[in-house]
Coordinates of C-alpha atoms in Angstrom, one line a residue:
M1091 CA 163.9 181.6 -132.1
T1092 CA 167.0 178.5 -133.7
D1093 CA 167.7 179.5 -137.6
N1094 CA 167.5 174.9 -138.5
V1095 CA 169.8 176.1 -141.3
S1096 CA 173.3 176.9 -140.7
S1097 CA 175.7 180.1 -141.8
E1098 CA 177.3 179.2 -143.5
L1099 CA 174.4 177.5 -146.2
R1100 CA 173.2 180.8 -145.6
E1101 CA 175.7 182.4 -146.6
V1102 CA 175.0 180.2 -149.6
E1103 CA 171.7 181.4 -149.7
R1104 CA 172.5 184.3 -150.1
Q1105 CA 174.9 183.4 -153.4
V1106 CA 172.1 181.8 -154.7
D1107 CA 169.8 184.8 -154.5
N1108 CA 171.8 187.6 -156.0
E1109 CA 172.6 184.9 -159.8
F1110 CA 170.4 186.0 -161.3
L1111 CA 172.2 189.8 -161.5
K1112 CA 175.1 188.5 -163.4
N1113 CA 172.6 187.9 -166.7
A1114 CA 172.7 191.5 -169.6
L1115 CA 169.1 191.8 -169.0
M1116 CA 169.0 193.2 -165.9
S1117 CA 170.7 196.3 -167.4
E1118 CA 168.5 196.8 -170.3
P1119 CA 165.1 198.5 -169.4
F1120 CA 162.5 196.8 -168.3
A1121 CA 160.3 196.9 -171.6
Q1122 CA 162.8 195.1 -173.7
A1123 CA 164.1 192.3 -170.8
A1124 CA 160.2 191.6 -170.4
W1125 CA 159.5 191.8 -173.4
H1126 CA 162.2 188.9 -174.3
F1127 CA 162.3 186.6 -171.5
F1128 CA 157.9 186.3 -172.3
A1129 CA 159.3 186.0 -176.0
H1130 CA 161.2 182.8 -174.2
F1131 CA 158.1 181.9 -172.8
E1132 CA 156.0 182.1 -176.0
D1133 CA 157.8 179.8 -177.8
H1134 CA 158.2 177.0 -175.6
F1135 CA 154.7 176.4 -176.6
A1136 CA 153.9 178.1 -180.0
R1137 CA 157.0 174.5 -180.4
Q1138 CA 155.2 172.5 -178.7
Y1139 CA 151.8 172.8 -181.5
V1140 CA 154.0 172.8 -184.0
H1141 CA 155.5 169.2 -182.6
A1142 CA 153.6 167.6 -180.8
P1143 CA 150.0 169.1 -181.2
D1144 CA 149.1 166.1 -178.8
D1145 CA 150.8 165.5 -176.5
E1146 CA 148.0 166.3 -173.6
L1147 CA 150.0 165.5 -170.8
H1148 CA 153.3 167.1 -172.2
Y1149 CA 151.5 170.7 -172.5
H1150 CA 150.2 170.6 -169.0
A1151 CA 153.5 169.7 -168.1
L1152 CA 154.7 172.6 -169.9
A1153 CA 153.0 175.0 -169.1
D1154 CA 153.0 174.2 -165.3
N1155 CA 156.6 174.3 -164.6
L1156 CA 157.3 177.6 -167.0
I1157 CA 154.0 179.3 -165.3
N1158 CA 155.9 178.6 -162.3
H1159 CA 159.5 179.8 -162.0
S1160 CA 158.1 182.4 -164.1
R1161 CA 157.4 184.5 -161.1
W1162 CA 161.4 184.7 -160.1
A1163 CA 162.7 186.0 -163.9
L1164 CA 159.6 189.4 -163.3
K1165 CA 160.6 190.1 -159.7
W1166 CA 164.4 189.7 -161.2
L1167 CA 163.9 192.1 -163.8
S1168 CA 160.8 194.3 -162.5
S1169 CA 163.0 195.0 -159.2
T1170 CA 166.7 195.7 -161.3
C1171 CA 166.1 196.7 -164.4
P1172 CA 165.8 201.2 -165.0
P1173 CA 162.9 202.3 -166.2
S1174 CA 161.3 202.0 -170.3
N1175 CA 160.6 204.7 -172.7
R1176 CA 157.4 205.3 -174.7
K1177 CA 159.2 203.2 -177.7
P1178 CA 157.9 199.3 -177.9
P1179 CA 160.1 196.6 -177.8
A1180 CA 161.8 195.1 -180.6
Y1181 CA 163.4 191.3 -181.2
D1182 CA 167.2 191.2 -180.3
D1183 CA 169.2 187.9 -180.9
A1184 CA 171.5 188.6 -178.0
L1185 CA 168.6 189.4 -176.0
Y1186 CA 166.6 186.8 -176.4
S1187 CA 169.3 184.7 -175.9
H1188 CA 170.3 186.2 -173.0
A1189 CA 166.3 185.7 -171.2
M1190 CA 167.0 181.9 -172.7
Q1191 CA 169.5 181.6 -170.2
L1192 CA 167.4 183.8 -167.4
S1193 CA 164.4 181.6 -168.1
E1194 CA 167.4 178.8 -167.5
L1195 CA 167.7 180.0 -164.2
A1196 CA 164.8 180.8 -162.7
M1197 CA 163.6 176.6 -163.4
D1198 CA 166.6 176.2 -161.3
Y1199 CA 165.8 178.8 -159.0
G1200 CA 162.8 177.3 -158.0
P1201 CA 163.6 174.3 -156.3
F1202 CA 166.8 176.1 -154.5
T1203 CA 163.5 178.7 -152.4
A1204 CA 161.4 175.4 -152.0
A1205 CA 164.8 173.1 -149.9
Y1206 CA 165.7 176.3 -147.8
T1207 CA 161.6 176.8 -147.5
Y1208 CA 161.5 173.2 -146.1
A1209 CA 164.3 173.4 -143.9
S1210 CA 163.3 176.3 -142.2
R1211 CA 160.0 175.1 -140.9
G1212 CA 162.4 171.6 -140.6
L1213 CA 160.5 170.0 -142.6
V1214 CA 164.5 169.6 -145.0
S1215 CA 166.9 169.3 -143.0
L1216 CA 170.3 170.6 -145.5
F1217 CA 174.1 169.3 -145.1
L1218 CA 176.8 170.9 -147.2
E1219 CA 179.5 168.9 -148.8
D1220 CA 182.0 171.4 -150.5
S1221 CA 179.9 172.9 -152.9
R1222 CA 176.6 170.3 -152.6
I1223 CA 173.9 170.3 -150.7
R1224 CA 172.7 167.3 -148.8
T1225 CA 168.9 166.4 -148.4
S1226 CA 166.7 164.6 -146.8
G1227 CA 163.7 164.6 -143.9
P1228 CA 159.9 163.7 -144.6
M1229 CA 159.7 165.7 -147.8
I1230 CA 161.3 164.3 -149.1
D1231 CA 161.7 161.1 -148.2
D1232 CA 158.2 160.8 -148.5
A1233 CA 157.0 162.2 -152.5
Q1234 CA 153.4 159.9 -152.2
Y1235 CA 150.9 162.3 -151.4
E1236 CA 153.5 165.6 -153.4
A1237 CA 152.9 162.8 -156.3
Y1238 CA 149.0 162.1 -155.9
D1239 CA 148.7 166.0 -154.9
H1240 CA 150.5 166.8 -159.3
A1241 CA 148.5 164.4 -160.5
L1242 CA 144.9 166.0 -159.6
M1243 CA 145.7 169.3 -159.5
N1244 CA 148.1 169.4 -162.9
K1245 CA 144.4 167.6 -164.6
A1246 CA 142.7 170.5 -162.4
D1247 CA 141.3 172.5 -165.5
S1248 CA 141.3 171.4 -169.7
S1249 CA 143.4 173.2 -172.1
V1250 CA 141.8 176.4 -173.4
L1251 CA 143.2 175.7 -176.8
D1252 CA 141.3 172.0 -176.6
G1253 CA 137.7 171.7 -177.3
F1254 CA 136.2 175.0 -179.4
D1255 CA 134.4 174.9 -182.6
P1256 CA 138.3 176.7 -185.2
S1257 CA 135.5 178.1 -187.2
F1258 CA 135.1 182.1 -186.3
M1259 CA 139.5 182.0 -186.6
E1260 CA 138.7 181.7 -191.0
E1261 CA 137.9 185.4 -190.6
V1262 CA 141.2 186.1 -188.8
H1263 CA 143.0 183.8 -191.1
K1264 CA 141.4 185.6 -193.9
S1265 CA 142.3 189.2 -192.9
L1266 CA 146.6 187.7 -192.0
R1267 CA 148.7 189.7 -193.2
V1268 CA 152.1 188.9 -193.0
R1269 CA 154.8 191.5 -193.4
G1270 CA 158.7 191.0 -193.3
H1271 CA 159.2 189.3 -189.6
S1272 CA 155.6 190.9 -187.7
F1273 CA 152.3 190.5 -189.0
D1274 CA 148.6 191.1 -188.6
Y1275 CA 145.3 190.8 -188.5
S1276 CA 142.3 192.4 -188.5
L1277 CA 140.8 192.6 -184.9
N1278 CA 136.7 194.0 -184.4
P1279 CA 133.8 193.1 -181.9
K1280 CA 132.2 190.7 -184.0
I1281 CA 135.6 188.1 -183.6
V1282 CA 135.6 188.6 -180.1
Q1283 CA 132.5 187.1 -179.5
R1284 CA 132.6 184.4 -182.1
A1285 CA 135.5 183.2 -179.8
V1286 CA 133.8 183.9 -176.3
E1287 CA 131.1 182.1 -177.6
S1288 CA 133.3 179.1 -178.9
L1289 CA 135.8 179.7 -175.4
G1290 CA 132.2 179.5 -173.8
P1291 CA 132.6 175.8 -172.5
T1292 CA 135.7 175.8 -171.8
I1293 CA 136.4 179.0 -169.4
D1294 CA 133.1 178.1 -167.9
A1295 CA 134.4 174.5 -167.0
R1296 CA 137.2 176.4 -164.2
F1297 CA 134.5 179.0 -162.4
S1298 CA 132.8 178.0 -159.2
L1299 CA 132.1 180.4 -157.5
P1300 CA 128.4 181.7 -157.5
D1301 CA 128.0 185.0 -160.0
D1302 CA 126.2 186.7 -157.8
W1303 CA 129.7 187.3 -155.6
T1304 CA 130.3 191.5 -154.3
F1305 CA 133.3 192.7 -154.3
A1306 CA 134.2 195.8 -153.1
M1307 CA 135.4 197.4 -157.0
F1308 CA 132.9 195.0 -159.1
T1309 CA 131.6 191.5 -159.6
L1310 CA 132.3 187.8 -159.6
D1311 CA 130.1 188.9 -162.7
D1312 CA 132.6 191.5 -163.9
F1313 CA 135.9 190.1 -163.9
R1314 CA 134.4 186.8 -165.8
R1315 CA 133.3 188.5 -168.7
V1316 CA 135.8 190.6 -169.0
A1317 CA 138.2 187.4 -168.3
R1318 CA 136.5 185.5 -171.6
V1319 CA 137.7 188.1 -173.3
L1320 CA 141.6 188.6 -172.3
F1321 CA 141.3 184.4 -172.4
A1322 CA 139.4 185.6 -176.3
L1323 CA 142.2 187.8 -177.7
S1324 CA 145.1 185.8 -176.3
L1325 CA 143.6 183.0 -178.0
I1326 CA 142.9 185.2 -181.6
H1327 CA 146.7 186.1 -181.2
F1328 CA 148.2 182.4 -180.4
S1329 CA 146.6 181.8 -182.7
S1330 CA 147.1 184.2 -186.0
R1331 CA 150.6 183.8 -184.3
L1332 CA 150.5 179.9 -185.8
S1333 CA 148.9 180.7 -188.9
A1334 CA 152.0 183.0 -189.6
A1335 CA 155.0 180.7 -189.0
L1336 CA 153.8 178.4 -191.4
V1337 CA 152.9 180.8 -193.8
G1338 CA 156.3 181.5 -193.5
C1339 CA 157.0 184.4 -190.8
P1340 CA 160.3 184.4 -189.9
G1341 CA 161.1 183.6 -186.6
N1342 CA 157.8 180.8 -186.3
G1343 CA 156.2 185.2 -185.8
I1344 CA 158.4 185.9 -183.0
A1345 CA 158.3 189.6 -182.9
R1346 CA 154.9 189.4 -182.2
A1347 CA 154.8 186.9 -179.5
L1348 CA 153.5 189.2 -177.4
L1349 CA 150.6 190.5 -177.1
L1350 CA 151.0 194.4 -177.1
M1351 CA 148.3 197.5 -176.6
E1352 CA 148.5 200.8 -175.5
S1353 CA 147.1 201.4 -171.7
N1354 CA 144.1 203.1 -173.7
E1355 CA 143.7 200.9 -176.2
L1356 CA 143.7 197.3 -174.3
L1357 CA 140.8 199.6 -171.5
D1358 CA 138.9 200.8 -174.6
R1359 CA 138.4 196.3 -176.1
L1360 CA 137.9 195.8 -173.1
T1361 CA 134.9 197.7 -172.5
R1362 CA 133.7 197.2 -176.0
Y1363 CA 133.9 193.7 -176.5
S1364 CA 133.1 192.9 -171.9
G1365 CA 129.8 195.4 -172.3
I1366 CA 131.3 196.1 -168.3
K1367 CA 131.6 200.3 -167.7
R1368 CA 134.8 200.9 -167.9
S1369 CA 135.2 202.2 -164.3
T1370 CA 134.9 199.2 -163.7
I1371 CA 137.5 197.6 -166.3
I1372 CA 139.4 199.7 -165.1
E1373 CA 139.4 198.3 -161.5
I1374 CA 140.1 195.1 -163.2
V1375 CA 142.6 196.1 -165.0
Q1376 CA 144.5 198.0 -162.3
M1377 CA 144.2 195.2 -159.9
L1378 CA 145.6 192.0 -162.6
T1379 CA 148.4 194.7 -163.4
Y1380 CA 151.8 193.0 -162.6
G1381 CA 152.7 195.0 -159.3
S1382 CA 149.9 196.8 -159.2
S1383 CA 147.5 196.8 -155.9
G1384 CA 150.9 197.0 -153.8
Q1385 CA 152.0 193.9 -154.6
K1386 CA 155.4 194.0 -153.1
N1387 CA 156.2 189.6 -153.5
A1388 CA 154.2 190.0 -157.2
D1389 CA 153.2 186.8 -159.2
P1390 CA 153.0 187.4 -163.1
A1391 CA 150.4 183.7 -162.6
L1392 CA 148.1 186.0 -161.1
Q1393 CA 148.3 189.6 -162.0
P1394 CA 149.0 188.8 -166.0
L1395 CA 149.1 192.3 -167.6
I1396 CA 152.4 193.9 -167.6
K1397 CA 152.9 196.7 -168.0
L1398 CA 156.2 198.1 -169.7
S1399 CA 156.1 201.4 -169.7
A1400 CA 153.4 204.3 -168.5
S1401 CA 152.2 204.0 -172.9
F1402 CA 152.6 199.6 -173.6
I1403 CA 151.1 196.9 -171.3
A1404 CA 151.9 193.5 -172.6
I1405 CA 149.5 190.1 -172.4
S1406 CA 151.9 187.0 -172.7
P1407 CA 149.1 184.9 -174.4
N1408 CA 149.3 180.7 -173.3
L1409 CA 150.5 182.2 -169.3
L1410 CA 146.7 183.6 -168.8
M1411 CA 145.5 180.6 -171.6
N1412 CA 146.7 178.1 -168.8
S1413 CA 146.0 179.8 -166.2
S1414 CA 143.5 178.5 -162.8
I1415 CA 141.7 182.1 -163.1
E1416 CA 139.3 181.9 -160.7
R1417 CA 141.7 180.6 -158.1
N1418 CA 144.7 183.4 -159.1
L1419 CA 142.2 185.6 -158.5
S1420 CA 141.2 184.0 -154.9
V1421 CA 145.0 184.7 -154.1
L1422 CA 145.0 187.8 -155.8
L1423 CA 142.3 189.1 -153.7
N1424 CA 142.8 187.6 -150.3
R1425 CA 146.7 190.1 -151.0
L1426 CA 144.3 193.1 -151.7
P1427 CA 143.4 194.9 -147.6
A1428 CA 140.3 196.1 -149.1
E1429 CA 139.4 192.7 -150.1
R1430 CA 140.4 190.2 -147.6
G1431 CA 137.4 190.7 -145.2
G1432 CA 134.7 190.4 -147.5
Y1433 CA 136.1 187.6 -150.2
T1434 CA 137.0 185.1 -146.4
A1435 CA 133.3 186.1 -145.6
L1436 CA 131.8 185.2 -148.9
S1437 CA 134.3 181.3 -149.4
N1438 CA 132.9 180.6 -146.0
T1439 CA 129.4 179.7 -148.1
K1440 CA 132.3 177.6 -150.2
E1441 CA 132.2 174.0 -148.0
Q1442 CA 128.6 174.2 -148.5
A1443 CA 128.9 174.7 -152.5
M1444 CA 130.8 171.4 -152.6
I1445 CA 128.4 170.0 -150.3
S1446 CA 125.3 170.5 -153.2
R1447 CA 128.6 170.0 -155.3
L1448 CA 128.8 166.5 -154.3
K1449 CA 125.2 165.6 -154.1
A1450 CA 125.0 166.7 -157.6
E1451 CA 127.3 163.8 -159.0
L1452 CA 126.2 161.1 -156.4
S1453 CA 122.5 161.9 -156.4
G1454 CA 122.1 159.2 -158.7
L1455 CA 122.9 156.4 -156.2
S1456 CA 121.1 155.1 -153.9
F1457 CA 122.3 157.3 -150.7
R1458 CA 121.0 159.2 -148.7
F1459 CA 123.0 162.5 -147.3
W1460 CA 123.2 164.3 -144.3
S1461 CA 124.7 167.6 -142.3
G1462 CA 124.5 169.5 -139.6
C1463 CA 125.7 169.4 -135.6
I1464 CA 125.3 167.4 -133.6
T1465 CA 124.8 168.9 -130.5
R1466 CA 125.8 166.5 -127.9
W1467 CA 129.0 166.5 -128.6
A1468 CA 131.2 168.6 -126.7
T1469 CA 134.6 169.7 -129.7
A1470 CA 134.4 169.3 -134.1
S1471 CA 130.0 168.9 -134.1
E1472 CA 130.0 169.4 -137.1
V1473 CA 129.0 167.2 -139.5
D1474 CA 129.8 168.5 -143.2
L1475 CA 128.3 165.8 -144.5
A1476 CA 127.4 162.5 -144.0
I1477 CA 127.1 159.6 -147.2
I1478 CA 123.7 157.1 -145.3
C1479 CA 123.4 153.3 -147.8
D1480 CA 120.4 151.5 -146.1
D1481 CA 120.8 148.9 -147.6
E1482 CA 124.0 148.3 -147.9
R1483 CA 123.9 149.3 -143.6
R1484 CA 126.9 151.7 -143.5
G1485 CA 128.0 155.5 -143.6
L1486 CA 130.6 157.4 -144.8
V1487 CA 131.3 161.2 -142.5
L1488 CA 133.2 163.6 -143.2
E1489 CA 135.3 166.3 -143.2
L1490 CA 135.6 168.3 -146.4
K1491 CA 137.6 171.3 -146.3
A1492 CA 137.0 174.7 -149.8
F1493 CA 140.4 175.8 -150.1
T1494 CA 142.5 177.6 -152.9
A1495 CA 145.2 175.0 -154.0
P1496 CA 149.5 175.9 -152.6
A1497 CA 151.5 177.8 -155.4
D1498 CA 154.8 177.5 -153.0
P1499 CA 156.2 175.8 -149.9
R1500 CA 155.1 178.9 -148.0
E1501 CA 151.5 178.2 -149.5
V1502 CA 151.9 174.3 -149.3
C1503 CA 152.9 174.7 -145.6
E1504 CA 149.1 176.1 -143.9
R1505 CA 147.2 175.2 -147.0
S1506 CA 148.4 171.5 -145.0
E1507 CA 148.3 173.3 -141.6
E1508 CA 144.3 173.2 -142.3
I1509 CA 143.9 169.4 -143.8
E1510 CA 145.7 168.3 -140.2
K1511 CA 142.6 171.5 -138.3
G1512 CA 140.4 168.7 -140.6
I1513 CA 142.3 165.4 -139.3
S1514 CA 142.3 166.7 -136.0
Q1515 CA 138.1 167.4 -136.5
I1516 CA 137.8 164.1 -137.6
R1517 CA 140.1 161.6 -134.9
T1518 CA 137.8 163.7 -132.2
R1519 CA 134.4 162.8 -133.4
K1520 CA 136.0 159.1 -133.7
A1521 CA 136.7 159.8 -129.4
A1522 CA 133.2 161.0 -129.4
F1523 CA 131.7 158.4 -131.3
A1524 CA 132.7 155.8 -129.5
A1525 CA 132.2 157.5 -126.1
A1526 CA 128.5 157.4 -127.1
P1527 CA 127.3 156.0 -131.1
Q1528 CA 124.2 157.0 -129.8
F1529 CA 124.1 160.6 -131.1
L1530 CA 125.5 160.4 -134.0
F1531 CA 123.2 156.9 -134.8
Y1532 CA 119.9 159.5 -134.0
A1533 CA 121.1 162.0 -136.9
L1534 CA 121.5 160.4 -139.4
G1535 CA 119.0 158.0 -139.0
I1536 CA 120.7 155.1 -138.2
D1537 CA 121.8 152.1 -135.7
D1538 CA 124.2 149.6 -134.4
T1539 CA 123.9 147.1 -136.8
Y1540 CA 125.5 149.9 -139.1
T1541 CA 129.5 150.2 -140.3
V1542 CA 130.6 153.7 -140.0
S1543 CA 134.1 155.3 -141.9
W1544 CA 135.5 158.6 -141.8
A1545 CA 137.2 160.3 -143.3
V1546 CA 139.0 164.0 -145.3
V1547 CA 137.8 165.2 -148.5
S1548 CA 140.2 168.8 -150.2
E1549 CA 138.1 170.5 -153.1
T1550 CA 142.8 170.8 -153.4
S1551 CA 144.8 169.4 -151.8
I1552 CA 145.4 166.9 -149.2
G1553 CA 148.3 167.5 -147.4
A1554 CA 152.2 167.0 -146.8
P1555 CA 153.2 163.7 -145.4
Y1556 CA 153.6 165.1 -141.9
V1557 CA 150.3 166.5 -140.9
Q1558 CA 148.8 162.3 -142.5
D1559 CA 147.3 160.7 -139.7
L1560 CA 146.7 156.9 -141.6
T1561 CA 143.9 155.7 -139.6
I1562 CA 142.0 158.9 -141.6
P1563 CA 141.7 159.2 -145.4
V1564 CA 142.4 162.6 -147.2
V1565 CA 141.0 162.3 -150.5
N1566 CA 140.2 165.0 -154.1
A1567 CA 136.9 165.7 -154.4
R1568 CA 137.4 165.1 -157.6
H1569 CA 138.7 162.5 -157.1
L1570 CA 135.9 160.6 -154.7
I1571 CA 133.5 161.6 -157.1
K1572 CA 135.1 159.3 -160.0
R1573 CA 135.8 156.6 -157.8
F1574 CA 131.7 156.9 -156.9
R1575 CA 130.9 156.8 -160.3
K1576 CA 133.1 153.8 -160.6
D1577 CA 132.1 151.4 -158.2
G1578 CA 129.3 152.8 -156.8
T1579 CA 128.9 151.6 -153.3
L1580 CA 129.9 152.8 -148.7
A1581 CA 131.2 149.6 -148.7
G1582 CA 134.5 149.7 -151.6
I1583 CA 134.5 153.2 -150.9
S1584 CA 135.5 152.5 -147.5
S1585 CA 137.9 149.6 -149.0
W1586 CA 138.9 151.9 -151.2
L1587 CA 139.3 154.7 -148.4
E1588 CA 141.0 152.8 -145.4
N1589 CA 143.6 150.7 -147.4
R1590 CA 145.1 154.2 -148.7
S1591 CA 144.3 153.0 -152.3
Y1592 CA 143.5 155.1 -153.9
L1593 CA 147.5 157.4 -153.7
P1594 CA 150.1 157.2 -156.5
Q1595 CA 151.9 154.0 -156.2
E1596 CA 155.8 154.3 -157.6
G1597 CA 157.5 153.2 -160.2
V1598 CA 153.2 152.6 -161.0
H1599 CA 152.0 156.4 -161.3
Y1600 CA 155.3 157.8 -160.8
R1601 CA 158.2 158.3 -160.6
R1602 CA 160.4 160.1 -158.6
I1603 CA 163.7 161.1 -160.4
P1604 CA 167.1 162.8 -158.6
R1605 CA 168.0 165.8 -160.1
E1606 CA 171.6 168.2 -159.9
V1607 CA 170.5 171.4 -159.0
R1608 CA 173.3 173.4 -160.9
V1609 CA 172.5 177.0 -159.6
G1610 CA 175.9 179.4 -159.7
K1611 CA 178.8 177.5 -158.6
W1612 CA 176.7 175.2 -155.9
I1613 CA 174.7 172.2 -157.2
L1614 CA 171.5 171.3 -155.3
D1615 CA 170.3 167.2 -154.8
W1616 CA 166.5 167.6 -155.4
Y1617 CA 164.4 165.4 -157.5
F1618 CA 161.7 165.4 -160.0
F1619 CA 158.4 163.9 -161.1
E1620 CA 157.8 161.3 -164.0
V1621 CA 154.0 160.7 -164.7
L1622 CA 153.9 157.0 -165.7
A1623 CA 149.8 156.4 -165.5
D1624 CA 148.2 158.6 -168.6
D1625 CA 145.2 159.5 -165.9
Y1626 CA 145.9 158.1 -163.2
I1627 CA 142.8 159.2 -161.4
S1628 CA 140.3 157.5 -163.7
Q1629 CA 142.3 154.0 -163.2

């Protein structure tokens, strides 16, 4: 196959890929290096809550950015640092400084990986001018669809620190003791149970898959019960750190930035607090441990339990609390050979769940619904969902896509192929309808006085610009539901879809700002988004 990237640019890529080796953390034991990286990670959130606790928009952007770039830093550390001994990590100013530099490098490295991934697929063109890489191409020239996904997915989960009853923390705070640069607090089943109950609505809102799904090692209900405890432990620890900082703990309590436990202690606590049998806890902890289960391209967002050594496991509270945990579980299960087949079979029901949710959300409006197969259509005969309004004499035929949201450029391309398939299916159905409309009329109980519109609805991403068809709109499901609640008519919704009014407007809802990204001596022309509308999808 022909490489879309020149040999000169491939050499630049090699140098960029190896830049991390210059960081002094690479010669430190893994426990010390990883601990300091995540201590720096946690400091971003501690400062956010101290200085701008009500800035939810900045908080979401901060969490998204930090979680995304942590994968590179931890990959470098785990592949390079020597193993660690049993001694727990201790804070060191010099190592913290190196961690800060590594974090900055990882942030800048991300755009380089995006540029090269898209360039390898012919979606971005790279031009080398001295030490600068110029960029152009479909993924650069039309940012509207990426901005749409960015706006919708950043609003998908509220912070676990929002909307819970903090009264359970009173007992924790009473037990708080600051000792030198460190602090301690009481942790017992009663406190954890109250935390789980208080956080319940916020955490449960992150789960949509059926409780009775059973995998090779556990049920989805087992996983959720363990996840609730992990969220509670993380919240208790982070809140205790903030309280310790307020009463003068040096360094804002950075000496205990991470929740650090011996492996057996974590297993014991999860067993005691969740009520799940220990053998199941062991399986779930093993799966969630960074780099386990043969994950060569491990990601701490997917596996947030960091095994610093044979004895200690670290949890970065804000990495865990700000994760889309069900989405991450879905991605992880698809990477595990023992689970992939079962998950694929079960995930076929996700579209049915999406149909049920759309019907439930629109049940208060004067619509009828139909799903089924139009056998006289030779191809693409299955209609996921049709919404009919007899008063308006209108119908809206939807193709539904329920896949996990993309987390990196490679996944953006893969999910875009799914959207392209959905667009093709709608295109085929429109052609069949134009040739023989009576079959759809009969199925929907309508006639030729009705106006029929068409669209693809995605639970997550609407795909990259290069797969779009200007005659077939693709919209996010949550956005569509919000619009139905605001408008309530099929005529209004159809016009909104067909005119692409759902897409954000540059200069109104977002701004794409050119950005120079530097790794070593190499400079990449890239960009980032600035959100101009706080709640775009409600407008």
